[in-house]
Short mmCIF file of C-alpha atoms in Angstrom, two decimals:
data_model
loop_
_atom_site.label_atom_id
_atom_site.label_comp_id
_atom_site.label_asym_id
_atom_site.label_seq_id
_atom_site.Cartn_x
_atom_site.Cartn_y
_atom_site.Cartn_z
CA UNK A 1 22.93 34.73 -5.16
CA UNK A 2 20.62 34.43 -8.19
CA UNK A 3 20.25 30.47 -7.55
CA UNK A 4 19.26 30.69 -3.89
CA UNK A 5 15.74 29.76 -2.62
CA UNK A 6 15.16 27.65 -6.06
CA UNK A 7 13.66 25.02 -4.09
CA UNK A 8 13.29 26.09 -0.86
CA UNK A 9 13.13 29.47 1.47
CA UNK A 10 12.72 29.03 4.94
CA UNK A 11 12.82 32.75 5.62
CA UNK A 12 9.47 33.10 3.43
CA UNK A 13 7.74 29.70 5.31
CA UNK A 14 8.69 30.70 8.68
CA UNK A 15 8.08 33.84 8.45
CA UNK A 16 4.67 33.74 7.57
CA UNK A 17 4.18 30.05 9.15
CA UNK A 18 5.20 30.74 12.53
CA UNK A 19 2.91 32.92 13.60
CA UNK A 20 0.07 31.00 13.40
CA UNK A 21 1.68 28.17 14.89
CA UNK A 22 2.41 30.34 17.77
CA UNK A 23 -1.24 31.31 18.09
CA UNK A 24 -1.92 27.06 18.03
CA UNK A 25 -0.19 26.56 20.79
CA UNK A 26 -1.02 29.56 22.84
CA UNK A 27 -4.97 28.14 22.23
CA UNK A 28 -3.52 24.33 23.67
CA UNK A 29 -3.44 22.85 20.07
CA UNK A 30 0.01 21.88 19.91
CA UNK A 31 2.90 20.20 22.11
CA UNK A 32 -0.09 18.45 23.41
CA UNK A 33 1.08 15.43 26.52
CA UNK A 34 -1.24 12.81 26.15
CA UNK A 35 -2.39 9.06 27.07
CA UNK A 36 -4.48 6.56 25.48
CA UNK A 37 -7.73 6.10 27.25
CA UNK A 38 -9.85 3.90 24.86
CA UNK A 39 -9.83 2.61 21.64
CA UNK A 40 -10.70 6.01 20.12
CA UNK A 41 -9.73 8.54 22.99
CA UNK A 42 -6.93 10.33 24.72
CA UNK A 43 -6.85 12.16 27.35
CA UNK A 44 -4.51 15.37 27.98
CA UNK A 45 -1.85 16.12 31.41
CA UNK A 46 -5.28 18.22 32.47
CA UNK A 47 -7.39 15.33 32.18
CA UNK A 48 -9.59 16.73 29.17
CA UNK A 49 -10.50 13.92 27.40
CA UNK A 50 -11.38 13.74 23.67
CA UNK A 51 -11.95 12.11 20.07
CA UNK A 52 -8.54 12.37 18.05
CA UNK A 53 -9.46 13.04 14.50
CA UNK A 54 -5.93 13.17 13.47
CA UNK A 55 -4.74 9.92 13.52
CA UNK A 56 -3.74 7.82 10.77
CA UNK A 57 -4.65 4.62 11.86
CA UNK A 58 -7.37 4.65 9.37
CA UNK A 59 -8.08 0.86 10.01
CA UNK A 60 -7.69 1.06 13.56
CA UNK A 61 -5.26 -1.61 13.75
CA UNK A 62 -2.93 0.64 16.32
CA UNK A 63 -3.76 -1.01 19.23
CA UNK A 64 -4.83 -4.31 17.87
CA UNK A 65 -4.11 -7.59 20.67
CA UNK A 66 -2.40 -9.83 17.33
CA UNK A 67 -0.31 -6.50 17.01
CA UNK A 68 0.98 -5.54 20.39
CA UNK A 69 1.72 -9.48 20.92
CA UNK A 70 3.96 -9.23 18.11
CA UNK A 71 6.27 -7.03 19.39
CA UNK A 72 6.42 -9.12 22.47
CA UNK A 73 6.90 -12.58 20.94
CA UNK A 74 9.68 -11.08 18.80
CA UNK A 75 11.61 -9.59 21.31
CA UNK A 76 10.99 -12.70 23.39
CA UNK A 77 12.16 -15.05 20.51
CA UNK A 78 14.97 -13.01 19.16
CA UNK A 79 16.66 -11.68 22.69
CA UNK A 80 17.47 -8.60 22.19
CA UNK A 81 16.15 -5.15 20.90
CA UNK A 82 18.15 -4.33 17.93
CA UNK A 83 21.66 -5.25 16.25
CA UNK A 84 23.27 -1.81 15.85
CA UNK A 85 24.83 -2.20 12.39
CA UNK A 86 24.25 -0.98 8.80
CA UNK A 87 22.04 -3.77 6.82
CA UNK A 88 24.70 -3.84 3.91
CA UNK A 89 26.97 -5.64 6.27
CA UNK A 90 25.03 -7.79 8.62
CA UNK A 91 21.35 -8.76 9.00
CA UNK A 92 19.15 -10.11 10.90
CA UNK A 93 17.54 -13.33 9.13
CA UNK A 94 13.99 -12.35 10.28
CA UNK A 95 14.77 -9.04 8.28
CA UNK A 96 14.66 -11.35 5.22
CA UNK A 97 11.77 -13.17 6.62
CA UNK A 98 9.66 -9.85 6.65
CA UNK A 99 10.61 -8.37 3.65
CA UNK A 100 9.37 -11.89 1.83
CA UNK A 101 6.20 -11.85 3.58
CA UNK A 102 5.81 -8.50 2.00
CA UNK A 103 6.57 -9.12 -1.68
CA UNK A 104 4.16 -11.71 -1.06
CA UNK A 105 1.53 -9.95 0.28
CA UNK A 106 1.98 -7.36 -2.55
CA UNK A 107 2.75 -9.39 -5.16
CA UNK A 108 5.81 -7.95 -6.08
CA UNK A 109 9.51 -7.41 -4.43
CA UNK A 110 9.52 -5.08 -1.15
CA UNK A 111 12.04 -3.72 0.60
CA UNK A 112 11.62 -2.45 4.42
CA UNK A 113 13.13 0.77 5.46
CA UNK A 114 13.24 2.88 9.07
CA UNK A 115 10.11 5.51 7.14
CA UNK A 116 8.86 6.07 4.00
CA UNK A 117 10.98 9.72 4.41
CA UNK A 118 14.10 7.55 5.17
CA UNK A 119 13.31 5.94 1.50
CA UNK A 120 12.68 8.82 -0.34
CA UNK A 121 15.88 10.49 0.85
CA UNK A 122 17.54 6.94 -0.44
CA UNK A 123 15.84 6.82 -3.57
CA UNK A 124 15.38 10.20 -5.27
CA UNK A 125 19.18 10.63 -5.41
CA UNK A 126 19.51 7.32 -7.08
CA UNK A 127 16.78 8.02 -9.56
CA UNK A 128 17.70 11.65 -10.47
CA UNK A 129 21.21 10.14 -11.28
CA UNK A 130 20.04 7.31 -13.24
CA UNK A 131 20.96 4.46 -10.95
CA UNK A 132 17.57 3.01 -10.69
CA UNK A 133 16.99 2.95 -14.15
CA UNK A 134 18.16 0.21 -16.65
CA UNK A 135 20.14 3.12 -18.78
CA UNK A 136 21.69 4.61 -16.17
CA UNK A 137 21.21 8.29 -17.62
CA UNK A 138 20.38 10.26 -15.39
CA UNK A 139 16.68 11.38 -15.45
CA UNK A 140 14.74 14.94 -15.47
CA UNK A 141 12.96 14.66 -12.03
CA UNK A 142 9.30 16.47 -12.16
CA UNK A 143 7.95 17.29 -9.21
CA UNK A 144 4.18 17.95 -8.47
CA UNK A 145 3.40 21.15 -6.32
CA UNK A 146 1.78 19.10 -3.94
CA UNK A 147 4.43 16.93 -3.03
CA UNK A 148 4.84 16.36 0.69
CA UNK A 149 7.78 18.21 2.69
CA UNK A 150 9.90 14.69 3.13
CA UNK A 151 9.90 14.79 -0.52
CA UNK A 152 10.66 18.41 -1.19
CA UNK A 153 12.88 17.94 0.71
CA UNK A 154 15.36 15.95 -1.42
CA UNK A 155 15.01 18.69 -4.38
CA UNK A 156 18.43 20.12 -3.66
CA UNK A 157 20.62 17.20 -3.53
CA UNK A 158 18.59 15.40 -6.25
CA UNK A 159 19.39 18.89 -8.72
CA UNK A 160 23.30 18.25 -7.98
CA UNK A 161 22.48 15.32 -10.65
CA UNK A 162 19.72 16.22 -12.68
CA UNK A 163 17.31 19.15 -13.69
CA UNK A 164 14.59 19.41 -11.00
CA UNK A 165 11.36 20.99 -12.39
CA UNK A 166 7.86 21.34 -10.80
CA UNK A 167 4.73 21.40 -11.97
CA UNK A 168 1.03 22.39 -10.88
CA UNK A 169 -1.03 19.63 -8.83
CA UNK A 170 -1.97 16.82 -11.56
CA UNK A 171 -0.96 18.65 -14.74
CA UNK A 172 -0.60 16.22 -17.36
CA UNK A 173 -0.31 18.61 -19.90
CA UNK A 174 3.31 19.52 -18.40
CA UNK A 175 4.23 16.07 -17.50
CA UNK A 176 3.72 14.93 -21.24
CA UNK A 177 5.19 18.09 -22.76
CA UNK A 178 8.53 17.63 -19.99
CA UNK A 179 8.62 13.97 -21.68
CA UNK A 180 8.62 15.69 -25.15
CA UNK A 181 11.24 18.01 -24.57
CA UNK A 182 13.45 15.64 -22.42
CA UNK A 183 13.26 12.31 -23.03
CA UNK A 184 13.84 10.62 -19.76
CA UNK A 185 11.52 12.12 -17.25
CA UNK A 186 10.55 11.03 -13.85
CA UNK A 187 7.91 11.80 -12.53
CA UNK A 188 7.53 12.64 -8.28
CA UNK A 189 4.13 12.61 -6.67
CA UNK A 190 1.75 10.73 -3.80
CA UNK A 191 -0.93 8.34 -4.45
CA UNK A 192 -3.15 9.27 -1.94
CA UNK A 193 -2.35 13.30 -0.46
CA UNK A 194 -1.58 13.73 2.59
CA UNK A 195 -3.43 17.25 2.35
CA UNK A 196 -6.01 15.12 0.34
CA UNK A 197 -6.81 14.46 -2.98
CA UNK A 198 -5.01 11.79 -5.44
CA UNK A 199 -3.02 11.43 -8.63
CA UNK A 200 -3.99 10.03 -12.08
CA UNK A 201 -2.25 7.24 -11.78
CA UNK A 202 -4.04 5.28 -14.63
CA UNK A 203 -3.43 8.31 -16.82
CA UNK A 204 0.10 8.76 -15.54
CA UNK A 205 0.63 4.91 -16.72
CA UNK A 206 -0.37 5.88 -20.02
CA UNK A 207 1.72 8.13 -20.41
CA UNK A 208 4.61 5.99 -19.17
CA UNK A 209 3.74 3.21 -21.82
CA UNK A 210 4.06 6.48 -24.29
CA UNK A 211 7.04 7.92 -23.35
CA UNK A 212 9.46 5.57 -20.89
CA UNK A 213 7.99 7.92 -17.90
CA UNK A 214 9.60 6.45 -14.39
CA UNK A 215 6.68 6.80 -11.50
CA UNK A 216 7.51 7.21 -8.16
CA UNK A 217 4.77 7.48 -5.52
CA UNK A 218 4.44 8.05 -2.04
CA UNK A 219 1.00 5.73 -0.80
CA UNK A 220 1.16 6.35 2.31
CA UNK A 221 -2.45 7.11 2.83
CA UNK A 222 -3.98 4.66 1.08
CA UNK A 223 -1.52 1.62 2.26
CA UNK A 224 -4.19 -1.08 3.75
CA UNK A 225 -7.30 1.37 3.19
CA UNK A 226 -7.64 0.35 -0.74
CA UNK A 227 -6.79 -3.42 -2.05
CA UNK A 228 -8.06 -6.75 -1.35
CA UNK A 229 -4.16 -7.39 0.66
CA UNK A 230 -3.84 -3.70 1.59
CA UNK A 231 -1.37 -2.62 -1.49
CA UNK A 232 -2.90 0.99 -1.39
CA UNK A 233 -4.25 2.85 -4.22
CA UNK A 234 -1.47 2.99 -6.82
CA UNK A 235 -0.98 -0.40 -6.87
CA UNK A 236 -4.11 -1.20 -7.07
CA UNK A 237 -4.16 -0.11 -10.36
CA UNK A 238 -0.89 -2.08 -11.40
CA UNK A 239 -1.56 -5.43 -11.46
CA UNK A 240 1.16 -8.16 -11.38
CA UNK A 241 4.85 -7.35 -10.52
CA UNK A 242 5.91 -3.70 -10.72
CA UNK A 243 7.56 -2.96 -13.88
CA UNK A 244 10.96 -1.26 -13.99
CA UNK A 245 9.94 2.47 -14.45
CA UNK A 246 8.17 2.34 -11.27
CA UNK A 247 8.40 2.37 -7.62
CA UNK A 248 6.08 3.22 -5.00
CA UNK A 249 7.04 3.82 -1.39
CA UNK A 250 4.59 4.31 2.06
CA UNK A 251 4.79 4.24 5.34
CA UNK A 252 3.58 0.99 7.64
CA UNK A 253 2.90 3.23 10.44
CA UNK A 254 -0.68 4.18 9.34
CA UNK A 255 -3.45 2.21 7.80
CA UNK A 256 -1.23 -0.97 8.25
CA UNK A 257 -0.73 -0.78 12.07
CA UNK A 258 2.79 -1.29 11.98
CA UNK A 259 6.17 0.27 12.35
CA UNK A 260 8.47 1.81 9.50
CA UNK A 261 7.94 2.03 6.02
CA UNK A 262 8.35 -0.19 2.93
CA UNK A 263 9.68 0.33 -0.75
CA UNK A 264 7.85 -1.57 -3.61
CA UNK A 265 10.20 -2.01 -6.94
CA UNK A 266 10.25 -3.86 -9.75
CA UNK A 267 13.20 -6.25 -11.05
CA UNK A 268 16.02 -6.98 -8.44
CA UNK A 269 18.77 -5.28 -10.10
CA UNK A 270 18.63 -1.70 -8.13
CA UNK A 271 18.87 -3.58 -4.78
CA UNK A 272 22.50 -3.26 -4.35
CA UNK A 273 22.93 0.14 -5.60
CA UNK A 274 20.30 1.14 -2.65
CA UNK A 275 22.21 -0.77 -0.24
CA UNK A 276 25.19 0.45 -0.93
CA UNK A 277 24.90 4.10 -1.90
CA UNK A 278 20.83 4.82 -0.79
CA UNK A 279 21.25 7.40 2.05
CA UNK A 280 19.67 6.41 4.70
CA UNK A 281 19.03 2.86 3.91
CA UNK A 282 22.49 2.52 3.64
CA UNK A 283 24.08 3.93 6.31
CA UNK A 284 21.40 3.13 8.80
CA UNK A 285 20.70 0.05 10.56
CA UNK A 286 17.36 -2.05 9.31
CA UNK A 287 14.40 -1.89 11.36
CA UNK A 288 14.73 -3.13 15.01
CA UNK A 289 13.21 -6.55 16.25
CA UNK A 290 9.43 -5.07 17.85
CA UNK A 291 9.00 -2.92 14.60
CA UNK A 292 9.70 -6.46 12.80
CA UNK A 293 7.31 -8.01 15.28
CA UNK A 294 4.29 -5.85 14.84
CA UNK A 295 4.77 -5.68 10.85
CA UNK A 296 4.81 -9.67 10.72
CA UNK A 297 1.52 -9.64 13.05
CA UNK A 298 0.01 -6.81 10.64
CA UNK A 299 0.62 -9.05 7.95
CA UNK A 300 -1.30 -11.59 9.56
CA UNK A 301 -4.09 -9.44 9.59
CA UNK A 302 -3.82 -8.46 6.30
CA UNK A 303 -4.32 -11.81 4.69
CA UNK A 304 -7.33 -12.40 7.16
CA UNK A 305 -11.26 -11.83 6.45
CA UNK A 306 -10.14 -9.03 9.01
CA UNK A 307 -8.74 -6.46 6.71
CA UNK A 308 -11.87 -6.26 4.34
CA UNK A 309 -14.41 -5.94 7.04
CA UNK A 310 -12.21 -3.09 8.51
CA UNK A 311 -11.66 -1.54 5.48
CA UNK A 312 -15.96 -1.66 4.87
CA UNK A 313 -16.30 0.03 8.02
CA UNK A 314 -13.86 2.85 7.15
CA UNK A 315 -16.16 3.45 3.99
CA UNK A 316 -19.10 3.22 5.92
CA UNK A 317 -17.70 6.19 7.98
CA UNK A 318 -16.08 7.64 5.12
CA UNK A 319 -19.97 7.97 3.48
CA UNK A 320 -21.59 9.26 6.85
CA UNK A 321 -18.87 11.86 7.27
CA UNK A 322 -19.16 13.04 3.85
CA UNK A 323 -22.95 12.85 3.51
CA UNK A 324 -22.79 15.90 5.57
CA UNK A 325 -19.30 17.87 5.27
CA UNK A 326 -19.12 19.18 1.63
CA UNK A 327 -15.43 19.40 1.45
CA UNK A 328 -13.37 18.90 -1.94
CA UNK A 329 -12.22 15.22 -1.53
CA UNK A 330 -16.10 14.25 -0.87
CA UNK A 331 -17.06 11.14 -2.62
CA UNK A 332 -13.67 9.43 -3.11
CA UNK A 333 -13.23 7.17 -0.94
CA UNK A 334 -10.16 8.06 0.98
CA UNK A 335 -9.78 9.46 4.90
CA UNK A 336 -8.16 12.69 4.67
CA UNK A 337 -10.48 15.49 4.18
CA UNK A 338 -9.73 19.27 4.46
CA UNK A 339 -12.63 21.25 5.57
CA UNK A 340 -12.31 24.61 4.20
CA UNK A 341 -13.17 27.76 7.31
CA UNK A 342 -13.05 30.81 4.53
CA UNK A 343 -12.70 33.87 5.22
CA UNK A 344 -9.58 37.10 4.37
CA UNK A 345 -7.68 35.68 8.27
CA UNK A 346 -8.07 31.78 6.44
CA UNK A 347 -5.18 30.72 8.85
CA UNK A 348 -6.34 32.22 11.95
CA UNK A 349 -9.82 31.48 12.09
CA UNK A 350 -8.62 27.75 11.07
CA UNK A 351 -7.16 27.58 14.65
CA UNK A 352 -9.88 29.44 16.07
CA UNK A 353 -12.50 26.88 14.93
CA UNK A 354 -10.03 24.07 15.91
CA UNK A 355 -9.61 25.61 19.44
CA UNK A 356 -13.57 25.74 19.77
CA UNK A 357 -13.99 22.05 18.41
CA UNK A 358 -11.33 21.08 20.98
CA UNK A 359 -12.76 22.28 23.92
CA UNK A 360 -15.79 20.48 22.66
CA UNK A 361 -14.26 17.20 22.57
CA UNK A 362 -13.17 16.61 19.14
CA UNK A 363 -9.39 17.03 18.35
CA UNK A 364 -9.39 18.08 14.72
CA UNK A 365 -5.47 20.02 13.42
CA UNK A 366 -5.56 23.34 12.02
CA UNK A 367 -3.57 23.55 8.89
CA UNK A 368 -2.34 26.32 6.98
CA UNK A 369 0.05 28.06 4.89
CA UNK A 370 3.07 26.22 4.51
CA UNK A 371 1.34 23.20 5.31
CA UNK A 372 -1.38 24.11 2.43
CA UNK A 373 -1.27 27.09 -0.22
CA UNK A 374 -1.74 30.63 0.82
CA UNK A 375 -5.65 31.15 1.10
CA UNK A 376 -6.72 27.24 1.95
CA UNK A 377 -6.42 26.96 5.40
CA UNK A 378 -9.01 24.78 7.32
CA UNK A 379 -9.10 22.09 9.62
CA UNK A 380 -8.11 18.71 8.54
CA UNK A 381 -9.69 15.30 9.38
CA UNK A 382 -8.95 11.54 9.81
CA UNK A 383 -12.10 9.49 9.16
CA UNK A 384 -11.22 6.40 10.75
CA UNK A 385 -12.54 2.34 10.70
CA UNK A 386 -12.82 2.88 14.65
CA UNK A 387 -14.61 5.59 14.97
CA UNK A 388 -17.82 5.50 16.08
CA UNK A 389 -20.91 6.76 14.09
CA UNK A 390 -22.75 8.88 16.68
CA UNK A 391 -18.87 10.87 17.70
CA UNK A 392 -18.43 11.66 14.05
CA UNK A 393 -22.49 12.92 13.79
CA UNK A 394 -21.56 14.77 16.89
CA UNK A 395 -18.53 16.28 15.00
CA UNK A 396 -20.10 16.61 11.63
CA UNK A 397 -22.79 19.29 14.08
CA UNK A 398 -20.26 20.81 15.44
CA UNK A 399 -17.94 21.34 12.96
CA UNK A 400 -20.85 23.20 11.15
CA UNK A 401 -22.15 25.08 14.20
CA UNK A 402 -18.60 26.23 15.25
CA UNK A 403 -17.44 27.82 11.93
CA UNK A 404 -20.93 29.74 11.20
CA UNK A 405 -20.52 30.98 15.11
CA UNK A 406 -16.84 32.01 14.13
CA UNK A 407 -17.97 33.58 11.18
CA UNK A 408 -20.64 35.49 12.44
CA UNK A 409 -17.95 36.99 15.06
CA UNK A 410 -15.86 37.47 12.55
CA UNK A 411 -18.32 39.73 10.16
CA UNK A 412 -19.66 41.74 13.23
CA UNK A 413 -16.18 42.81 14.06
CA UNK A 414 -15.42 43.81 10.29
CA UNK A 415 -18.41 45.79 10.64
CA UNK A 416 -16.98 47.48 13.91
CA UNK A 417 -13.75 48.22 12.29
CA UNK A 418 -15.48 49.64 9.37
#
């Protein structure tokens, strides 16, 4: 019994989790039925119509004409929807044809996959085992605190080959000591967070000229936001060909418009091995022929004038919403921002200020403990390329109206209580 809950406990998570969630959607914050009405708006079954801050189209490419004709034309020129059979036996030549167009765009070889989660569960077996290292020891696997749930996730099969540590957000200190002590360390993080923030990657790529580390990197929120073709933040800073202690996966459902998610490596040799034995990306079939589509169109984009004046625009909103939200990830240049509500009830006046902002107009998610750490519950925010300036001057009022109204409810019925 003494092993149990040593990377998980869903007794602890839902326990204290599911309350709040409850309260969410008793205020109308989640299982929400929607449509698209506008570039920047939806509109709910009760016709209440409102600014979704929550998206992750942070270029705004999600309902681009070039984008949605892709899907079409494919289908059109292909004739069918999907061939229903694992990618390791038979696939489809414009499978090939995307995954080139990729490593070209990034400038170094790319793999598709059905999600960025669907490549993580592939890879983190292979790499805790050894198999997508040159050695073929198996490796030490380090995980930062921070890592998102689709990566957690993978801690228990990925220990039935290797220790599985983890370590605070961004501490070098252990990362470097771990090396020390082990040897052959991998290292587990994202780029960009999806609860905001980002790693040191340049730091973390000293360290891996120092001691062999392997990186492995979930971008998904930086994927098309940073790069002059889109290649995200982390490899950004690797220029050239990934080397072989390195791989960084993300999603192309996000920032670049499309469907699925890719996997950026280094040499071909683990490509096989991935194939073969790689979970998901074994097993399952490739990605169907209108995910293809769109991603090929997205591309397009990509290598247009397009992509950097989109990418300006986000910044330009990124420096507007930040010149008057003070939140932790102010100033660096990314979309996700946590704003912080305070207060002992963190998680419940998180959906209280959410619930107000709603019914205002502005769709903002309340997040909380497990979704953050115990005592850092706010509201978090998608700063977009499409939004428009005056909705998030609007919002950036609101948001500061709403949580000193909340507040001031809040301390007036401590007072009572008292």
């Amino acid at each position: 019994m003494s092993d149990l809950h040593r990377f998980r406990n869903n007794a602890k998570a839902i326990g204290m989790g599911n309350p709040v969630w409850d309260e969410a959607l008793h205020h109308g914050l989640i299982d929400l039925q929607v449509s698209v009405d506008g570039q920047d708006r939806v509109r709910g079954a009760d016709g209440h119509r409102f600014v979704n801050l929550c998206s992750c189209s942070y270029l705004g490419l999600h309902n681009h004409p070039a984008i949605l004709e892709g899907a079409i034309e494919m289908v059109r020129r292909e004739g069918v929807i999907d061939l229903p059979i694992a990618r390791v036996r038979i696939r489809l030549r414009v499978l090939d044809e995307l995954e080139s167009a990729l490593s070209d765009l990034y400038g170094t070889r790319t793999l598709s996959a059905l999600s960025a989660s669907a490549a993580t569960s592939s890879l983190l077996p292979l790499l805790a085992s050894g198999h997508l290292c040159d050695d073929g020891e198996p490796r030490v696997l380090v995980f930062d605190k921070l890592c998102h749930f689709s990566m957690n996730l993978v801690k228990p099969i990925c220990a039935d080959e290797s220790p599985v540590l983890t370590c605070r957000h961004n501490d070098l200190d252990f990362i470097e000591d771990a090396c020390k002590k082990h040897g052959r360390v991998a290292y587990i993080a994202e780029g960009v967070y999806s609860m905001g923030g980002y790693a040191p990657v340049r730091e973390l790529l000293e360290l891996q000229d120092r001691y062999g580390l392997f990186l492995y990197f979930d971008d998904s929120h930086s994927l098309s936001v940073v790069g002059e073709s889109g290649e995200g933040y982390v490899k950004s800073c690797i220029p050239g060909e990934l080397n072989p202690l390195t791989v960084i996966v993300a999603s192309c459902g996000k920032g670049f418009g499309g469907s699925g998610g890719v996997v950026m490596l280094g040499p071909k040799n683990q490509e096989p091995l991935i194939h073969r034995f790689g979970g998901p990306m074994a097993w399952s079939q490739g990605l169907n022929i209108p995910s293809i589509g769109v991603n090929l169109a997205a591309i397009q984009i990509h290598r247009s004038p397009e992509l950097g004046e989109r990418q300006r625009r986000l910044q330009e909103n990124l420096a507007l919403f930040d010149s008057r939200i003070d939140t932790e990830e102010r100033g660096n240049g990314f979309p996700v921002k946590i704003v912080r509500v305070g207060g002992t009830n963190d998680a419940d006046r998180a959906v209280e200020v959410s619930k107000e902002l709603f019914r205002r107009g502005f769709y903002s998610s309340a997040v909380f403990f497990p979704i953050v750490e115990k005592g850092k519950a706010g509201l978090r925010v998608m700063v977009r390329a499409d939004n428009r300036p005056e909705d998030l001057t609007e919002f950036c009022d609101l948001v500061e109206d709403v949580i000193a109204e909340i507040t001031e409810i809040a301390a007036g019925a401590e007072k009572v209580n008292v």
